[in-house]
């Protein structure tokens, strides 16, 4: 049988796991460790080093090594090694190829497919770069999932009977994610997620390096340029001290010379937990924003959270544990190794995709981590200004989902419009990420304000279907944006679109709903003027709900309208009720 592996492609360390014999299992590398340092090096003869050997080379020859390149994913940044420029996907592919080789040696079978995790707040470019890295390593990506989601899958797999709200706080080597979720009867529902893609354990180490250098009268950037060997060795010393402070109240940092050597006469600097906490305060304060956003988006009070789960090696730091405990007034948990829990969850996800019998009772729902919408022009006085963002699917909306909105033309006799699709949270599209566009033609001539409908349908594969419809003619336009979809084949895309079709909800086309609106339009002119406002408000809410494509919103608005009618002493009988009555009379 073939195996799909789960991979945690980390900033500092990477690791992989496989689901077999009913359990997720970590895969050791050639050195016997499950952690492979995310470091790449080039020797003088041009040969490449990956993982632990490259990490050792970094101490003595930092100019010949690259690390923390996960942070460059989705950018054009390159680093020169051995006379050649490497991009972040190329460097990451070397890590993935190493993991793939280790998995094949461990499983004694070819490995060609994988589930790969990324920070929840990775944007479209960063996710595409991750997929490119996998392709370069000879891996097909079955799915890219968010790291906190993978961590929660590990907990959900082992606690299937639990009913609880969890908050996963994931602070890795270079990224920070927070996800709020709920476990119930084998189901895992993501409620909200947020994060920061440039905050992690490496920043805490670098802050300690900068603090020590400042005591020596040096600036970090200047020292890195003038004495790179000193900084490289000092970084190793600070990383060691940071780990010692996990269990000890203080640690000593030895100061290397300009050549990066530490001799017997080397001076040392004492660092205490308190001093490290003070130096790290600005970094710890940055944790507050994403945590607050997750609570607000999920409309959850901290007291409603049953378990606080710590993920990522950096969450071991007392300064982080103390902050989480104080900020959320709860005791954080780490039932599973924070370094390993994401890879294990990726293996569980691979089992879910493969319909493994051991996870047949598990169901997972995820959320869209970014807002998806279109560009529109806003009217200010007598002029129109383009470039504004109109959300259609808001961040942290449970997926799969289908939403619709009404837009209109901005010029007289405007016959066509280009719908520009964006991802992001900014008010203006220039600060968001463009995903694609759709041309709509054949709009009937007329004054500005001719309506057209735009529908977004988004699924768990990351497939975004964009549709537009001209109500007057019924003509429809459609495009499928596969930016987020993990290497789906045309057949897989077709199957996904068929599933998405079932999500779509068109209450405005239902005769029953048209009948209700017509009935209300007639009643408005018949009731007392001082009662008209409440009825018109309910009708407007109902019509907005019909255009939203949101089934729950529609049902609430319809019930609200019927309640208002009833409160006015007006009874409405739907067409079905009248038909049933006619049938009874005939019988």
JSON list of N, CA and C in Angstrom, two decimals, residues 375-377 384 386 407-420 438-452 470 472-473 477:
[
{"chain": "A", "resi": 375, "resn": "UNK", "atom": "N", "xyz": [-13.19, 44.70, -6.02]},
{"chain": "A", "resi": 375, "resn": "UNK", "atom": "CA", "xyz": [-12.93, 46.14, -6.05]},
{"chain": "A", "resi": 375, "resn": "UNK", "atom": "C", "xyz": [-14.19, 46.88, -6.47]},
{"chain": "A", "resi": 376, "resn": "UNK", "atom": "N", "xyz": [-14.45, 48.02, -5.82]},
{"chain": "A", "resi": 376, "resn": "UNK", "atom": "CA", "xyz": [-15.56, 48.86, -6.25]},
{"chain": "A", "resi": 376, "resn": "UNK", "atom": "C", "xyz": [-15.15, 50.32, -6.18]},
{"chain": "A", "resi": 377, "resn": "UNK", "atom": "N", "xyz": [-15.98, 51.17, -6.79]},
{"chain": "A", "resi": 377, "resn": "UNK", "atom": "CA", "xyz": [-15.77, 52.62, -6.75]},
{"chain": "A", "resi": 377, "resn": "UNK", "atom": "C", "xyz": [-16.79, 53.23, -5.79]},
{"chain": "A", "resi": 384, "resn": "UNK", "atom": "N", "xyz": [-16.48, 59.78, -8.56]},
{"chain": "A", "resi": 384, "resn": "UNK", "atom": "CA", "xyz": [-16.32, 58.40, -8.16]},
{"chain": "A", "resi": 384, "resn": "UNK", "atom": "C", "xyz": [-14.83, 58.10, -7.99]},
{"chain": "A", "resi": 386, "resn": "UNK", "atom": "N", "xyz": [-12.29, 54.90, -7.56]},
{"chain": "A", "resi": 386, "resn": "UNK", "atom": "CA", "xyz": [-12.15, 53.44, -7.54]},
{"chain": "A", "resi": 386, "resn": "UNK", "atom": "C", "xyz": [-11.12, 53.01, -6.50]},
{"chain": "A", "resi": 407, "resn": "UNK", "atom": "N", "xyz": [-24.16, 44.36, -7.00]},
{"chain": "A", "resi": 407, "resn": "UNK", "atom": "CA", "xyz": [-23.38, 45.55, -7.34]},
{"chain": "A", "resi": 407, "resn": "UNK", "atom": "C", "xyz": [-24.06, 46.22, -8.52]},
{"chain": "A", "resi": 408, "resn": "UNK", "atom": "N", "xyz": [-23.57, 47.38, -8.91]},
{"chain": "A", "resi": 408, "resn": "UNK", "atom": "CA", "xyz": [-24.21, 48.10, -10.02]},
{"chain": "A", "resi": 408, "resn": "UNK", "atom": "C", "xyz": [-23.19, 48.86, -10.83]},
{"chain": "A", "resi": 409, "resn": "UNK", "atom": "N", "xyz": [-23.59, 49.22, -12.07]},
{"chain": "A", "resi": 409, "resn": "UNK", "atom": "CA", "xyz": [-22.72, 49.97, -12.95]},
{"chain": "A", "resi": 409, "resn": "UNK", "atom": "C", "xyz": [-22.54, 51.40, -12.43]},
{"chain": "A", "resi": 410, "resn": "UNK", "atom": "N", "xyz": [-21.49, 52.06, -12.87]},
{"chain": "A", "resi": 410, "resn": "UNK", "atom": "CA", "xyz": [-21.19, 53.41, -12.38]},
{"chain": "A", "resi": 410, "resn": "UNK", "atom": "C", "xyz": [-21.32, 54.47, -13.46]},
{"chain": "A", "resi": 411, "resn": "UNK", "atom": "N", "xyz": [-21.59, 54.05, -14.71]},
{"chain": "A", "resi": 411, "resn": "UNK", "atom": "CA", "xyz": [-21.68, 55.02, -15.81]},
{"chain": "A", "resi": 411, "resn": "UNK", "atom": "C", "xyz": [-22.91, 54.74, -16.66]},
{"chain": "A", "resi": 412, "resn": "UNK", "atom": "N", "xyz": [-23.40, 55.77, -17.32]},
{"chain": "A", "resi": 412, "resn": "UNK", "atom": "CA", "xyz": [-24.54, 55.63, -18.22]},
{"chain": "A", "resi": 412, "resn": "UNK", "atom": "C", "xyz": [-24.16, 54.75, -19.41]},
{"chain": "A", "resi": 413, "resn": "UNK", "atom": "N", "xyz": [-25.06, 53.84, -19.76]},
{"chain": "A", "resi": 413, "resn": "UNK", "atom": "CA", "xyz": [-24.84, 52.92, -20.89]},
{"chain": "A", "resi": 413, "resn": "UNK", "atom": "C", "xyz": [-23.55, 52.11, -20.76]},
{"chain": "A", "resi": 414, "resn": "UNK", "atom": "N", "xyz": [-23.21, 51.77, -19.55]},
{"chain": "A", "resi": 414, "resn": "UNK", "atom": "CA", "xyz": [-22.04, 50.91, -19.33]},
{"chain": "A", "resi": 414, "resn": "UNK", "atom": "C", "xyz": [-22.43, 49.48, -19.68]},
{"chain": "A", "resi": 415, "resn": "UNK", "atom": "N", "xyz": [-21.78, 48.92, -20.69]},
{"chain": "A", "resi": 415, "resn": "UNK", "atom": "CA", "xyz": [-22.17, 47.62, -21.22]},
{"chain": "A", "resi": 415, "resn": "UNK", "atom": "C", "xyz": [-21.37, 46.45, -20.64]},
{"chain": "A", "resi": 416, "resn": "UNK", "atom": "N", "xyz": [-20.24, 46.75, -19.99]},
{"chain": "A", "resi": 416, "resn": "UNK", "atom": "CA", "xyz": [-19.44, 45.67, -19.41]},
{"chain": "A", "resi": 416, "resn": "UNK", "atom": "C", "xyz": [-18.70, 46.17, -18.18]},
{"chain": "A", "resi": 417, "resn": "UNK", "atom": "N", "xyz": [-18.27, 45.23, -17.38]},
{"chain": "A", "resi": 417, "resn": "UNK", "atom": "CA", "xyz": [-17.54, 45.56, -16.16]},
{"chain": "A", "resi": 417, "resn": "UNK", "atom": "C", "xyz": [-16.52, 44.44, -15.91]},
{"chain": "A", "resi": 418, "resn": "UNK", "atom": "N", "xyz": [-15.37, 44.81, -15.36]},
{"chain": "A", "resi": 418, "resn": "UNK", "atom": "CA", "xyz": [-14.36, 43.83, -14.95]},
{"chain": "A", "resi": 418, "resn": "UNK", "atom": "C", "xyz": [-14.39, 43.71, -13.44]},
{"chain": "A", "resi": 419, "resn": "UNK", "atom": "N", "xyz": [-14.65, 42.50, -12.98]},
{"chain": "A", "resi": 419, "resn": "UNK", "atom": "CA", "xyz": [-14.70, 42.23, -11.54]},
{"chain": "A", "resi": 419, "resn": "UNK", "atom": "C", "xyz": [-13.31, 41.80, -11.09]},
{"chain": "A", "resi": 420, "resn": "UNK", "atom": "N", "xyz": [-12.63, 42.63, -10.34]},
{"chain": "A", "resi": 420, "resn": "UNK", "atom": "CA", "xyz": [-11.30, 42.31, -9.82]},
{"chain": "A", "resi": 420, "resn": "UNK", "atom": "C", "xyz": [-11.45, 41.68, -8.44]},
{"chain": "A", "resi": 438, "resn": "UNK", "atom": "N", "xyz": [-12.79, 38.72, -13.51]},
{"chain": "A", "resi": 438, "resn": "UNK", "atom": "CA", "xyz": [-13.86, 38.15, -14.33]},
{"chain": "A", "resi": 438, "resn": "UNK", "atom": "C", "xyz": [-14.50, 39.28, -15.13]},
{"chain": "A", "resi": 439, "resn": "UNK", "atom": "N", "xyz": [-14.61, 39.10, -16.46]},
{"chain": "A", "resi": 439, "resn": "UNK", "atom": "CA", "xyz": [-15.24, 40.11, -17.32]},
{"chain": "A", "resi": 439, "resn": "UNK", "atom": "C", "xyz": [-16.72, 39.78, -17.48]},
{"chain": "A", "resi": 440, "resn": "UNK", "atom": "N", "xyz": [-17.55, 40.80, -17.28]},
{"chain": "A", "resi": 440, "resn": "UNK", "atom": "CA", "xyz": [-19.00, 40.66, -17.44]},
{"chain": "A", "resi": 440, "resn": "UNK", "atom": "C", "xyz": [-19.42, 41.57, -18.59]},
{"chain": "A", "resi": 441, "resn": "UNK", "atom": "N", "xyz": [-20.02, 40.99, -19.65]},
{"chain": "A", "resi": 441, "resn": "UNK", "atom": "CA", "xyz": [-20.39, 41.75, -20.84]},
{"chain": "A", "resi": 441, "resn": "UNK", "atom": "C", "xyz": [-21.88, 41.58, -21.14]},
{"chain": "A", "resi": 442, "resn": "UNK", "atom": "N", "xyz": [-22.38, 42.51, -21.94]},
{"chain": "A", "resi": 442, "resn": "UNK", "atom": "CA", "xyz": [-23.78, 42.41, -22.35]},
{"chain": "A", "resi": 442, "resn": "UNK", "atom": "C", "xyz": [-24.76, 43.00, -21.36]},
{"chain": "A", "resi": 443, "resn": "UNK", "atom": "N", "xyz": [-24.28, 43.95, -20.52]},
{"chain": "A", "resi": 443, "resn": "UNK", "atom": "CA", "xyz": [-25.19, 44.63, -19.60]},
{"chain": "A", "resi": 443, "resn": "UNK", "atom": "C", "xyz": [-26.12, 45.54, -20.42]},
{"chain": "A", "resi": 444, "resn": "UNK", "atom": "N", "xyz": [-27.43, 45.45, -20.24]},
{"chain": "A", "resi": 444, "resn": "UNK", "atom": "CA", "xyz": [-28.34, 46.28, -21.02]},
{"chain": "A", "resi": 444, "resn": "UNK", "atom": "C", "xyz": [-28.05, 47.76, -20.81]},
{"chain": "A", "resi": 445, "resn": "UNK", "atom": "N", "xyz": [-28.09, 48.57, -21.88]},
{"chain": "A", "resi": 445, "resn": "UNK", "atom": "CA", "xyz": [-27.83, 50.01, -21.73]},
{"chain": "A", "resi": 445, "resn": "UNK", "atom": "C", "xyz": [-28.89, 50.67, -20.86]},
{"chain": "A", "resi": 446, "resn": "UNK", "atom": "N", "xyz": [-28.46, 51.71, -20.19]},
{"chain": "A", "resi": 446, "resn": "UNK", "atom": "CA", "xyz": [-29.36, 52.42, -19.29]},
{"chain": "A", "resi": 446, "resn": "UNK", "atom": "C", "xyz": [-28.59, 53.36, -18.41]},
{"chain": "A", "resi": 447, "resn": "UNK", "atom": "N", "xyz": [-29.25, 54.01, -17.48]},
{"chain": "A", "resi": 447, "resn": "UNK", "atom": "CA", "xyz": [-28.54, 54.92, -16.58]},
{"chain": "A", "resi": 447, "resn": "UNK", "atom": "C", "xyz": [-27.61, 54.16, -15.64]},
{"chain": "A", "resi": 448, "resn": "UNK", "atom": "N", "xyz": [-26.70, 54.87, -15.01]},
{"chain": "A", "resi": 448, "resn": "UNK", "atom": "CA", "xyz": [-25.82, 54.25, -14.02]},
{"chain": "A", "resi": 448, "resn": "UNK", "atom": "C", "xyz": [-26.67, 53.61, -12.93]},
{"chain": "A", "resi": 449, "resn": "UNK", "atom": "N", "xyz": [-26.17, 52.50, -12.40]},
{"chain": "A", "resi": 449, "resn": "UNK", "atom": "CA", "xyz": [-26.91, 51.81, -11.35]},
{"chain": "A", "resi": 449, "resn": "UNK", "atom": "C", "xyz": [-27.58, 50.54, -11.83]},
{"chain": "A", "resi": 450, "resn": "UNK", "atom": "N", "xyz": [-27.26, 50.08, -13.06]},
{"chain": "A", "resi": 450, "resn": "UNK", "atom": "CA", "xyz": [-27.82, 48.81, -13.53]},
{"chain": "A", "resi": 450, "resn": "UNK", "atom": "C", "xyz": [-27.23, 47.68, -12.68]},
{"chain": "A", "resi": 451, "resn": "UNK", "atom": "N", "xyz": [-28.06, 46.83, -12.09]},
{"chain": "A", "resi": 451, "resn": "UNK", "atom": "CA", "xyz": [-27.56, 45.82, -11.14]},
{"chain": "A", "resi": 451, "resn": "UNK", "atom": "C", "xyz": [-26.96, 44.60, -11.82]},
{"chain": "A", "resi": 452, "resn": "UNK", "atom": "N", "xyz": [-26.01, 43.99, -11.14]},
{"chain": "A", "resi": 452, "resn": "UNK", "atom": "CA", "xyz": [-25.53, 42.66, -11.50]},
{"chain": "A", "resi": 452, "resn": "UNK", "atom": "C", "xyz": [-25.13, 41.97, -10.20]},
{"chain": "A", "resi": 470, "resn": "UNK", "atom": "N", "xyz": [-26.45, 38.82, -14.75]},
{"chain": "A", "resi": 470, "resn": "UNK", "atom": "CA", "xyz": [-27.19, 40.03, -15.08]},
{"chain": "A", "resi": 470, "resn": "UNK", "atom": "C", "xyz": [-28.67, 39.70, -14.93]},
{"chain": "A", "resi": 472, "resn": "UNK", "atom": "N", "xyz": [-31.48, 41.16, -15.53]},
{"chain": "A", "resi": 472, "resn": "UNK", "atom": "CA", "xyz": [-32.42, 41.52, -16.59]},
{"chain": "A", "resi": 472, "resn": "UNK", "atom": "C", "xyz": [-32.41, 40.51, -17.74]},
{"chain": "A", "resi": 473, "resn": "UNK", "atom": "N", "xyz": [-31.24, 39.97, -18.04]},
{"chain": "A", "resi": 473, "resn": "UNK", "atom": "CA", "xyz": [-31.12, 39.03, -19.17]},
{"chain": "A", "resi": 473, "resn": "UNK", "atom": "C", "xyz": [-30.94, 37.59, -18.71]},
{"chain": "A", "resi": 477, "resn": "UNK", "atom": "N", "xyz": [-21.82, 34.58, -16.01]},
{"chain": "A", "resi": 477, "resn": "UNK", "atom": "CA", "xyz": [-20.39, 34.51, -16.30]},
{"chain": "A", "resi": 477, "resn": "UNK", "atom": "C", "xyz": [-19.72, 33.83, -15.11]}
]
